Amino acid sequence: MHPLVRPAALALAAALALTGCGAEVTSRDGGEGPAKAGGHYPVTIDNCGEKKAYAAAPKRVVTNDVGITELMFALGLEDRMAGYVMPDDKGDLDSVPWRDAYRKTTWLSKKTINKELVLDARADLVFAGWNYGFNEGEGFTPAELERVGIGSYLLTESCRNGREKARGVMPPLEALYTDLRNLGKIFDVEDRADALIATFRKQVAEARAKAPKGADRPRVFLYDDGRDKPLTSGAYAGPHDIITKAGGDHIMKDLKDSWTTVGWETVVERDPEVVVINDYGDTSAEEKRKFLKSYPPLAGVSAIKNDRIVVLDYAELVESPRNPAAIASLAADLRNLNR
């Protein structure tokens, strides 16, 4: 894990310890694991505007990507998983609170999730999202899975909002809490979900209380990647709430989308005072930093002139149970930059 990310990981571990995450999940009938059909079931939840009913808890879930996988782990649901799909560029998985869950759950592929893979895994549910695995261009969609008898659950951050393929229907932290509540109902672990949400809300409130305020709030730009055009966060991706609740003014808050591209001229015009780099992929955070520092159009931007660049890990910035700890970590960074 990148050394600048470690404080957030430690804060996350401490927060999850308070809720007992990783312990045995006890269902309402007193047994181990989620309850079987009957009693709690059937349940119906709203997922991206679609009502979905469950007669029993899924038993062989396949997840795609790190944030989605860790939502299952945070609720102690690894025993309900057939496995996960994730590239091997998503950080040090041995340093996270769910390292034991990662070790006991099958890493099905380090490549792209597809229909053949989930069929081979005998999945009964695929937990993914638009651009988090589901993609019409690849022919891997909830509708296609339904045709072969496999259910799906869409990551709420990825819900499409009616603006062509733009994503996002609610503030990012509310998307996180919505998914935790829905998963709690689907797997009959609502008490666990409620405890996590309460812990996360408290963690966010404590971070906000210490965050810069008023005139001290710096303008912040999230840089994911891209040279010709930067990929960044709009109002509906995790960085928006992470930045604003950490005491920053998110300069792309007017973009009604989640992850999207903008022009460099917009970045220059809005003159961020801090840049947050998303650390993942083949291009390292240090390489991204060097590019930003050497790219001529950015030479006059305040964050670049004053070398005010912060690094956060990919898994902290996409919807995941790492988001609240990332707020606390960034709030501390912004306080330090103001000194």
Short mmCIF file of C-alpha atoms in Angstrom, two decimals, residues 1-2 8 29 52 55 75 91 105 107 110 114 128 181-183 186 193 201 215 218 231 274 290 297 303 318 325:
data_model
loop_
_atom_site.label_atom_id
_atom_site.label_comp_id
_atom_site.label_asym_id
_atom_site.label_seq_id
_atom_site.Cartn_x
_atom_site.Cartn_y
_atom_site.Cartn_z
CA MET A 1 0.00 0.00 0.00
CA HIS A 2 1.23 3.51 -0.80
CA ALA A 8 -6.66 5.86 6.10
CA ASP A 29 -32.93 -17.47 13.91
CA LYS A 52 -35.97 -6.90 -7.04
CA ALA A 55 -37.02 -15.68 -1.93
CA LEU A 75 -20.79 -7.45 6.08
CA GLY A 91 -3.15 -2.23 -3.79
CA THR A 105 -12.42 -16.40 -1.18
CA TRP A 107 -9.86 -14.96 -6.93
CA LYS A 110 -7.45 -10.83 -12.81
CA ASN A 114 -17.68 -12.12 -18.45
CA ALA A 128 -21.16 -5.38 -10.35
CA ARG A 181 -28.91 -1.49 3.69
CA ASN A 182 -29.96 -3.42 0.60
CA LEU A 183 -27.34 -6.12 1.14
CA ILE A 186 -30.95 -9.49 0.89
CA ALA A 193 -25.48 -3.22 8.03
CA ARG A 201 -21.71 8.25 9.94
CA ALA A 215 -12.40 30.64 3.73
CA PRO A 218 -9.27 24.83 -0.54
CA LEU A 231 -10.56 11.56 -16.08
CA VAL A 274 -5.03 20.99 -4.09
CA LYS A 290 5.51 14.12 -12.47
CA PRO A 297 -0.80 24.27 -19.38
CA ALA A 303 -1.86 23.37 -6.65
CA VAL A 318 -14.63 4.26 -5.59
CA ALA A 325 -11.64 6.56 6.50
#
